Amino acid sequence: MRIETGEKNSVQAVRFFYPDKRSHRVTGKIFVIACNGIETPKLLLFSKDDRNPNGVANGSGMVGRNYMGHPTTFIIGSRPGRDLKITFEKTLGLNDWYRAGPDTPYPLGNVQGLGKLFGETIKAARPWAPLGLLSAICRRSVDFLAQSEDLPLADNRVTVDPSGRIHLRWKPTGLKAHAELVARARRAVRRAGFPFVFTQSLGIVATSHQCGTARMGVDAGDSVVDPTGRSHDLRNLWIADSSVFPSSAAVNPALTIAALSLRIADRGGLV
Ligand SMILES: Cc1cc2nc3c(=O)[nH]c(=O)nc-3n(C[C@H](O)[C@H](O)[C@H](O)COP(=O)(O)OP(=O)(O)OC[C@H]3O[C@@H](n4cnc5c(N)ncnc54)[C@H](O)[C@@H]3O)c2cc1C
């Protein structure tokens, strides 16, 4: 897919390409991109043209920059004895350490139910362990996910090469806070009666909470869209996905994306 711009530097059309080299062109008056925190900057950067030599909507140079994810760790507490019957495993969340407090100089993040793990799920992370053992651990486990805030850094970025291949560079921030969050969560799980606690941190491959790469702001020199989600450069272009996040918080993003999209539709006069 490629964005086509026209005379007054507005979006004129979007062209879709098929694997067999056919394409079709869609024209319109207004365009809303919502391809996500990686695909949106890819589309904007890949659509560069003579009017927009650094990429569409990229007068600020911020498209693709400020990529944020979350430092994330799986925490699995297991105990010997009978199998556990876990239901509604995603309904528990703890924000006890979310904010700085008397015994924490900085916010640590959020801990939440992970959804049930099985031996097969964690085999890839522990290939040397027999599947039977992993399954036995998971049948007697409670499973959590700890996540901490990642801050926007210009050098954490999505780029796209001439063939359209995406490259992602990410050096997570907040690792000290995250290590403290995991240590506290581990202690809490042990105290709750699960003596065996296993952890697995996720790295750059976990792009599920990707955001920040077309950030929202009032300064056209430092952001890609204005507070209504409208491009500073192309006035008939809006972005309504996680790429407009100026910060990542330390919680799952989907509800914020939904709320922001409704707000963009409303304030931008799109509905
Ligand atoms: C395994 C997993 C579990 C998750 N669990 C949770 C959770 O429990 N809670 C939560 O809040 N969040 C969760 N997330 C994160 C959440 O799914 C994302 O943050 C959210 O979906 C991002 O929304 P978005 O609108 O930015 O992009 P997306 O939801 O990725 O939507 C982008 C859409 O654009 C389409 N697209 C992309 N490129 C193009 C193109 N060039 N042309 C046409 N279409 C295109 C894609 O096919 C997709 O449909 C999870 C993510 C994963 C991967």
Short mmCIF file of C-alpha atoms and ligand atoms in Angstrom, two decimals:
data_model
loop_
_atom_site.label_atom_id
_atom_site.label_comp_id
_atom_site.label_asym_id
_atom_site.label_seq_id
_atom_site.Cartn_x
_atom_site.Cartn_y
_atom_site.Cartn_z
CA MET A 1 0.00 0.00 0.00
CA ARG A 2 1.17 3.52 -0.78
CA ILE A 3 -0.18 6.98 -0.03
CA GLU A 4 -0.34 9.39 -2.98
CA THR A 5 -0.16 13.11 -2.29
CA GLY A 6 -1.22 15.96 -4.58
CA GLU A 7 -0.63 19.59 -5.39
CA LYS A 8 -1.53 21.27 -2.10
CA ASN A 9 0.25 18.54 -0.19
CA SER A 10 -2.94 16.74 0.69
CA VAL A 11 -3.60 13.03 0.38
CA GLN A 12 -5.23 12.34 -2.97
CA ALA A 13 -5.44 8.58 -2.95
CA VAL A 14 -4.19 5.32 -1.52
CA ARG A 15 -2.94 2.63 -3.86
CA PHE A 16 -3.20 -1.04 -2.88
CA PHE A 17 -0.84 -3.55 -4.48
CA TYR A 18 -1.55 -7.26 -4.88
CA PRO A 19 1.07 -10.03 -4.95
CA ASP A 20 0.46 -10.54 -8.71
CA LYS A 21 1.52 -6.88 -9.31
CA ARG A 22 -2.04 -5.67 -9.94
CA SER A 23 -3.08 -2.59 -7.96
CA HIS A 24 -6.11 -0.46 -7.36
CA ARG A 25 -6.43 3.16 -6.33
CA VAL A 26 -8.88 4.55 -3.80
CA THR A 27 -9.58 8.27 -3.80
CA GLY A 28 -11.29 10.30 -1.09
CA LYS A 29 -11.61 13.61 0.71
CA ILE A 30 -10.31 12.54 4.09
CA PHE A 31 -8.04 9.64 5.03
CA VAL A 32 -7.60 7.96 8.41
CA ILE A 33 -4.64 5.65 8.94
CA ALA A 34 -4.93 3.03 11.68
CA CYS A 35 -2.34 0.38 10.76
CA ASN A 36 -0.66 0.25 14.24
CA GLY A 37 2.53 1.49 15.88
CA ILE A 38 4.79 -0.25 13.37
CA GLU A 39 2.80 -0.46 10.14
CA THR A 40 1.61 3.17 10.26
CA PRO A 41 5.15 4.64 10.26
CA LYS A 42 6.13 2.06 7.65
CA LEU A 43 3.33 3.27 5.37
CA LEU A 44 4.17 6.94 5.91
CA LEU A 45 7.91 6.45 5.41
CA PHE A 46 7.52 4.12 2.43
CA SER A 47 5.17 6.58 0.70
CA LYS A 48 7.81 9.32 0.45
CA ASP A 49 7.62 11.44 -2.69
CA ASP A 50 9.03 14.71 -4.05
CA ARG A 51 6.80 16.82 -1.79
CA ASN A 52 7.57 14.68 1.24
CA PRO A 53 11.13 13.43 0.74
CA ASN A 54 11.41 12.12 4.32
CA GLY A 55 8.05 10.42 4.27
CA VAL A 56 4.43 11.55 4.29
CA ALA A 57 3.47 13.67 7.35
CA ASN A 58 7.10 13.69 8.42
CA GLY A 59 8.00 17.38 8.40
CA SER A 60 9.04 17.00 12.04
CA GLY A 61 11.23 13.96 11.36
CA MET A 62 9.34 12.17 14.13
CA VAL A 63 7.64 9.49 12.02
CA GLY A 64 9.01 6.15 13.16
CA ARG A 65 10.78 7.64 16.18
CA ASN A 66 9.91 7.35 19.89
CA TYR A 67 8.92 3.71 19.53
CA MET A 68 7.72 2.40 22.88
CA GLY A 69 6.86 -1.07 24.04
CA HIS A 70 6.80 -2.25 27.63
CA PRO A 71 9.50 -4.01 29.61
CA THR A 72 7.52 -7.19 30.28
CA THR A 73 8.05 -10.35 32.31
CA PHE A 74 5.97 -13.50 32.69
CA ILE A 75 5.80 -14.69 36.32
CA ILE A 76 4.72 -18.27 36.95
CA GLY A 77 4.10 -19.42 40.51
CA SER A 78 3.67 -23.17 40.99
CA ARG A 79 3.19 -25.47 43.95
CA PRO A 80 3.28 -29.22 44.47
CA GLY A 81 0.02 -31.11 45.02
CA ARG A 82 -3.26 -31.20 43.21
CA ASP A 83 -3.96 -29.59 39.85
CA LEU A 84 -5.44 -26.11 40.14
CA LYS A 85 -8.72 -25.21 38.51
CA ILE A 86 -8.12 -21.66 37.27
CA THR A 87 -11.00 -19.79 35.66
CA PHE A 88 -11.36 -16.13 34.62
CA GLU A 89 -7.57 -15.89 34.79
CA LYS A 90 -7.43 -12.53 32.99
CA THR A 91 -9.67 -10.72 35.46
CA LEU A 92 -7.08 -9.97 38.17
CA GLY A 93 -4.89 -6.88 37.98
CA LEU A 94 -2.73 -5.19 40.63
CA ASN A 95 -1.80 -1.54 40.58
CA ASP A 96 -0.43 -1.49 44.15
CA TRP A 97 3.01 -0.50 42.85
CA TYR A 98 1.83 1.57 39.90
CA ARG A 99 2.64 4.93 41.42
CA ALA A 100 5.63 6.15 43.40
CA GLY A 101 4.99 5.98 47.13
CA PRO A 102 6.65 6.10 50.53
CA ASP A 103 8.78 3.01 49.84
CA THR A 104 9.18 3.50 46.07
CA PRO A 105 10.82 6.61 44.62
CA TYR A 106 9.44 5.94 41.14
CA PRO A 107 6.43 4.14 39.60
CA LEU A 108 7.04 0.44 39.03
CA GLY A 109 4.17 -0.71 36.85
CA ASN A 110 1.26 -3.09 36.65
CA VAL A 111 0.85 -6.81 37.39
CA GLN A 112 -2.03 -8.76 35.87
CA GLY A 113 -3.30 -12.24 35.18
CA LEU A 114 -1.68 -13.59 32.06
CA GLY A 115 -4.19 -16.07 30.78
CA LYS A 116 -3.53 -19.77 31.41
CA LEU A 117 -0.17 -21.14 30.34
CA PHE A 118 0.34 -24.75 29.27
CA GLY A 119 3.46 -26.87 28.96
CA GLU A 120 3.36 -26.45 25.19
CA THR A 121 3.19 -22.66 25.55
CA ILE A 122 6.41 -22.39 27.53
CA LYS A 123 8.35 -25.19 25.83
CA ALA A 124 9.84 -22.71 23.33
CA ALA A 125 11.37 -20.72 26.21
CA ARG A 126 12.70 -23.86 27.99
CA PRO A 127 13.49 -26.28 25.14
CA TRP A 128 15.75 -28.41 27.37
CA ALA A 129 12.96 -29.15 29.88
CA PRO A 130 10.79 -32.25 29.35
CA LEU A 131 7.28 -31.34 28.21
CA GLY A 132 5.76 -33.56 30.92
CA LEU A 133 7.52 -31.53 33.63
CA LEU A 134 6.48 -28.20 32.11
CA SER A 135 2.88 -29.40 31.83
CA ALA A 136 2.89 -30.56 35.46
CA ILE A 137 4.19 -27.14 36.56
CA CYS A 138 1.53 -25.32 34.54
CA ARG A 139 -1.32 -27.49 35.83
CA ARG A 140 -0.43 -26.29 39.33
CA SER A 141 0.45 -22.69 38.50
CA VAL A 142 -0.88 -19.17 38.65
CA ASP A 143 0.44 -17.03 35.79
CA PHE A 144 1.06 -13.30 35.79
CA LEU A 145 2.46 -10.61 33.54
CA ALA A 146 4.39 -7.65 34.96
CA GLN A 147 4.87 -4.58 32.78
CA SER A 148 6.52 -1.22 33.32
CA GLU A 149 6.47 2.07 31.51
CA ASP A 150 8.80 2.65 28.58
CA LEU A 151 9.76 6.27 27.88
CA PRO A 152 9.95 7.85 24.41
CA LEU A 153 13.47 8.06 22.97
CA ALA A 154 14.06 9.47 19.49
CA ASP A 155 16.60 6.76 18.69
CA ASN A 156 14.13 3.97 19.39
CA ARG A 157 12.65 3.78 15.95
CA VAL A 158 11.01 2.03 13.05
CA THR A 159 12.70 2.49 9.68
CA VAL A 160 11.93 1.00 6.30
CA ASP A 161 14.44 0.08 3.61
CA PRO A 162 13.88 0.56 -0.15
CA SER A 163 12.47 -2.97 -0.48
CA GLY A 164 9.80 -2.12 2.10
CA ARG A 165 11.36 -4.25 4.82
CA ILE A 166 10.81 -2.93 8.34
CA HIS A 167 13.68 -2.47 10.78
CA LEU A 168 13.08 -1.88 14.47
CA ARG A 169 15.59 -0.50 16.95
CA TRP A 170 14.55 -0.53 20.60
CA LYS A 171 16.52 0.00 23.77
CA PRO A 172 13.93 -0.26 26.52
CA THR A 173 13.89 2.25 29.35
CA GLY A 174 12.54 1.68 32.88
CA LEU A 175 14.51 -1.53 33.41
CA LYS A 176 15.43 -0.66 37.01
CA ALA A 177 11.79 -0.06 37.89
CA HIS A 178 10.83 -3.25 36.09
CA ALA A 179 13.39 -5.36 37.98
CA GLU A 180 12.00 -4.02 41.27
CA LEU A 181 8.41 -4.72 40.14
CA VAL A 182 9.28 -8.30 39.25
CA ALA A 183 11.10 -8.81 42.56
CA ARG A 184 8.06 -7.57 44.51
CA ALA A 185 5.63 -9.63 42.46
CA ARG A 186 7.77 -12.75 42.94
CA ARG A 187 7.76 -12.24 46.70
CA ALA A 188 3.98 -11.74 46.71
CA VAL A 189 3.39 -14.92 44.68
CA ARG A 190 5.63 -16.91 47.05
CA ARG A 191 3.81 -15.51 50.07
CA ALA A 192 0.51 -16.52 48.47
CA GLY A 193 1.62 -20.16 48.69
CA PHE A 194 3.50 -20.85 45.48
CA PRO A 195 7.10 -21.74 46.44
CA PHE A 196 8.37 -22.26 42.91
CA VAL A 197 8.40 -19.00 40.98
CA PHE A 198 9.72 -18.88 37.42
CA THR A 199 10.16 -15.74 35.34
CA GLN A 200 10.72 -15.05 31.67
CA SER A 201 11.43 -11.55 30.39
CA LEU A 202 10.33 -10.61 26.89
CA GLY A 203 12.54 -8.53 24.63
CA ILE A 204 12.19 -6.76 21.32
CA VAL A 205 10.28 -9.67 19.79
CA ALA A 206 7.30 -8.79 21.98
CA THR A 207 5.95 -5.94 19.86
CA SER A 208 2.38 -6.40 21.07
CA HIS A 209 2.22 -3.03 22.86
CA GLN A 210 4.00 -1.03 20.15
CA CYS A 211 3.23 2.70 20.14
CA GLY A 212 4.56 6.25 19.88
CA THR A 213 5.88 6.31 16.30
CA ALA A 214 3.63 9.13 14.99
CA ARG A 215 3.20 11.00 18.19
CA MET A 216 0.55 13.53 19.07
CA GLY A 217 1.50 17.03 20.19
CA VAL A 218 0.92 20.75 19.82
CA ASP A 219 4.38 21.49 18.41
CA ALA A 220 4.51 20.73 14.68
CA GLY A 221 8.29 20.64 14.89
CA ASP A 222 8.26 17.83 17.41
CA SER A 223 5.16 15.74 16.70
CA VAL A 224 3.35 14.15 13.77
CA VAL A 225 -0.33 14.82 14.54
CA ASP A 226 -2.10 17.53 16.50
CA PRO A 227 -4.29 16.82 19.56
CA THR A 228 -7.20 15.91 17.28
CA GLY A 229 -5.12 13.27 15.49
CA ARG A 230 -4.75 15.39 12.36
CA SER A 231 -1.45 15.51 10.53
CA HIS A 232 0.38 18.82 11.04
CA ASP A 233 1.54 18.63 7.40
CA LEU A 234 -1.36 17.15 5.40
CA ARG A 235 -4.63 18.58 6.62
CA ASN A 236 -6.88 15.83 5.22
CA LEU A 237 -4.96 13.03 6.96
CA TRP A 238 -5.70 11.66 10.44
CA ILE A 239 -4.02 8.87 12.40
CA ALA A 240 -6.05 6.87 14.91
CA ASP A 241 -4.00 4.05 16.39
CA SER A 242 -1.32 3.43 19.00
CA SER A 243 1.32 5.28 16.99
CA VAL A 244 -0.06 8.63 18.22
CA PHE A 245 0.65 7.85 21.91
CA PRO A 246 3.05 10.44 23.36
CA SER A 247 3.68 8.12 26.34
CA SER A 248 3.14 4.43 26.92
CA ALA A 249 1.91 4.24 30.55
CA ALA A 250 2.33 0.77 32.06
CA VAL A 251 -0.97 -0.82 31.12
CA ASN A 252 -2.40 -2.63 28.12
CA PRO A 253 -3.09 -0.14 25.34
CA ALA A 254 -6.27 -1.34 23.59
CA LEU A 255 -8.82 0.60 25.64
CA THR A 256 -6.78 3.80 25.34
CA ILE A 257 -6.58 3.29 21.56
CA ALA A 258 -10.34 2.82 21.39
CA ALA A 259 -11.02 5.89 23.56
CA LEU A 260 -8.55 7.98 21.59
CA SER A 261 -10.08 6.90 18.28
CA LEU A 262 -13.54 7.98 19.45
CA ARG A 263 -12.08 11.28 20.60
CA ILE A 264 -10.26 11.80 17.29
CA ALA A 265 -13.47 11.06 15.36
CA ASP A 266 -15.36 13.50 17.53
CA ARG A 267 -12.87 16.37 17.85
CA GLY A 268 -11.63 15.98 14.30
CA GLY A 269 -15.20 16.37 13.05
CA LEU A 270 -14.98 13.01 11.27
CA VAL A 271 -18.43 11.82 12.31
C1 LIG B 1 -0.91 -11.60 21.70
C2 LIG B 1 -1.38 -10.21 22.06
C3 LIG B 1 -2.15 -10.03 23.20
C4 LIG B 1 -2.61 -8.75 23.53
N1 LIG B 1 -3.37 -8.60 24.65
C5 LIG B 1 -3.87 -7.39 24.94
C6 LIG B 1 -4.72 -7.20 26.06
O1 LIG B 1 -5.07 -8.14 26.78
N2 LIG B 1 -5.18 -5.95 26.31
C7 LIG B 1 -4.83 -4.88 25.53
O2 LIG B 1 -5.25 -3.76 25.83
N3 LIG B 1 -4.00 -5.03 24.49
C8 LIG B 1 -3.52 -6.24 24.16
N4 LIG B 1 -2.70 -6.40 23.09
C9 LIG B 1 -2.29 -5.20 22.36
C10 LIG B 1 -3.37 -4.73 21.42
O3 LIG B 1 -3.82 -5.81 20.63
C11 LIG B 1 -2.77 -3.64 20.52
O4 LIG B 1 -2.21 -2.63 21.33
C12 LIG B 1 -3.83 -3.02 19.65
O5 LIG B 1 -4.50 -3.99 18.87
C13 LIG B 1 -3.18 -2.02 18.71
O6 LIG B 1 -4.23 -1.35 18.06
P1 LIG B 1 -3.96 -0.53 16.73
O7 LIG B 1 -5.27 -0.01 16.28
O8 LIG B 1 -2.84 0.42 16.97
O9 LIG B 1 -3.41 -1.60 15.67
P2 LIG B 1 -3.96 -3.04 15.25
O10 LIG B 1 -4.95 -3.59 16.22
O11 LIG B 1 -2.74 -3.85 14.93
O12 LIG B 1 -4.78 -2.73 13.92
C14 LIG B 1 -4.12 -2.40 12.73
C15 LIG B 1 -4.94 -2.97 11.57
O13 LIG B 1 -4.43 -2.43 10.34
C16 LIG B 1 -4.23 -3.47 9.41
N5 LIG B 1 -3.11 -3.06 8.54
C17 LIG B 1 -1.81 -2.95 8.87
N6 LIG B 1 -1.11 -2.52 7.83
C18 LIG B 1 -2.00 -2.32 6.82
C19 LIG B 1 -1.87 -1.88 5.47
N7 LIG B 1 -0.70 -1.52 4.94
N8 LIG B 1 -2.99 -1.83 4.72
C20 LIG B 1 -4.20 -2.17 5.23
N9 LIG B 1 -4.37 -2.60 6.50
C21 LIG B 1 -3.27 -2.67 7.28
C22 LIG B 1 -3.94 -4.71 10.25
O14 LIG B 1 -4.25 -5.88 9.53
C23 LIG B 1 -4.86 -4.48 11.45
O15 LIG B 1 -6.16 -4.97 11.20
C24 LIG B 1 -2.25 -7.66 22.72
C25 LIG B 1 -1.49 -7.85 21.56
C26 LIG B 1 -1.06 -9.12 21.22
C27 LIG B 1 -0.25 -9.30 19.95
#
